[in-house]
Amino acid sequence: MFSERTGYIIWVNDLKAARSLDKYGNVYYMSRKMHYVVMYMNADRAEDTVRNIQRLPFVKRIERSYRNEIKTEYNSDVPDKTRFYSL
């Protein structure tokens, strides 16, 4: 149904030229102050797409986002101590 997506942070020199990154994937955020672009693309074609993006003259560096790999379900084995301090 939905294809697997991966996120990338792309550091750029020129934000006006970075608008053209839209054809490589979905541009989620562009930081004007720090000059980076957060974008998502299909995981199966990500390696080829990153190679093509690195060739662009305004791209400084590309970092992969590890947001998908971070554990977001939390469980606590330690009992909650707040009930001992209630009035």
Coordinates of C-alpha atoms in Angstrom, one line a residue:
M1 CA 0.0 0.0 0.0
F2 CA 2.4 2.7 1.2
S3 CA 6.1 2.4 0.3
E4 CA 8.8 2.8 2.9
R5 CA 10.0 6.4 3.2
T6 CA 13.4 7.6 4.5
G7 CA 14.3 11.1 5.6
Y8 CA 17.4 13.1 4.6
I9 CA 18.8 16.4 5.8
I10 CA 20.5 18.2 3.0
W11 CA 22.8 21.1 3.8
V12 CA 22.8 23.7 1.0
N13 CA 24.6 26.9 0.0
D14 CA 21.7 28.5 -1.9
L15 CA 18.0 28.1 -0.7
K16 CA 16.6 29.5 -3.9
A17 CA 18.3 26.7 -5.9
A18 CA 17.3 24.2 -3.2
R19 CA 13.7 24.7 -4.3
S20 CA 14.5 22.4 -7.2
L21 CA 15.0 19.5 -4.8
D22 CA 11.2 19.0 -5.0
K23 CA 11.6 16.7 -8.0
Y24 CA 13.7 14.2 -6.0
G25 CA 11.2 13.7 -3.2
N26 CA 8.9 15.5 -0.8
V27 CA 10.5 18.6 0.7
Y28 CA 9.2 18.8 4.3
Y29 CA 11.0 21.8 5.7
M30 CA 13.6 24.4 4.5
S31 CA 15.5 26.4 7.1
R32 CA 16.4 29.8 6.0
K33 CA 18.7 30.6 8.9
M34 CA 20.7 27.3 9.0
H35 CA 20.5 26.6 5.3
Y36 CA 19.2 23.0 5.3
V37 CA 16.4 21.1 3.7
V38 CA 14.5 18.1 5.3
M39 CA 13.1 15.8 2.6
Y40 CA 11.6 12.4 2.4
M41 CA 11.9 10.0 -0.5
N42 CA 11.2 6.3 -1.3
A43 CA 13.6 4.0 0.4
D44 CA 14.0 1.6 -2.5
R45 CA 15.3 4.4 -4.8
A46 CA 17.1 6.5 -2.1
E47 CA 20.7 5.5 -2.9
D48 CA 20.4 6.5 -6.5
T49 CA 18.6 9.7 -5.6
V50 CA 21.2 10.7 -3.0
R51 CA 24.0 10.2 -5.6
N52 CA 22.2 12.5 -8.0
I53 CA 21.5 15.1 -5.3
Q54 CA 25.2 15.1 -4.3
R55 CA 26.2 16.1 -7.8
L56 CA 24.2 19.3 -7.6
P57 CA 26.5 22.4 -7.2
F58 CA 24.6 24.0 -4.3
V59 CA 24.6 20.9 -2.0
K60 CA 27.3 20.8 0.7
R61 CA 26.5 17.7 2.7
I62 CA 23.7 15.0 3.0
E63 CA 22.8 13.3 6.3
R64 CA 20.4 10.4 6.7
S65 CA 17.6 10.9 9.3
Y66 CA 17.4 8.2 11.9
R67 CA 13.9 9.1 13.0
N68 CA 12.3 5.9 11.8
E69 CA 14.7 3.8 13.9
I70 CA 14.1 5.6 17.2
K71 CA 12.0 3.7 19.6
T72 CA 8.8 5.6 20.3
E73 CA 7.0 3.1 22.5
Y74 CA 7.9 3.6 26.1
N75 CA 7.4 1.2 29.0
S76 CA 8.4 1.7 32.6
D77 CA 9.5 -1.3 34.7
V78 CA 10.0 1.1 37.7
P79 CA 6.8 1.7 39.7
D80 CA 5.4 5.2 39.7
K81 CA 6.4 7.0 42.9
T82 CA 3.9 9.9 42.5
R83 CA 1.2 7.9 44.3
F84 CA 3.2 7.9 47.5
Y85 CA 3.4 11.7 47.6
S86 CA -0.3 12.4 47.0
L87 CA -2.4 14.1 49.7

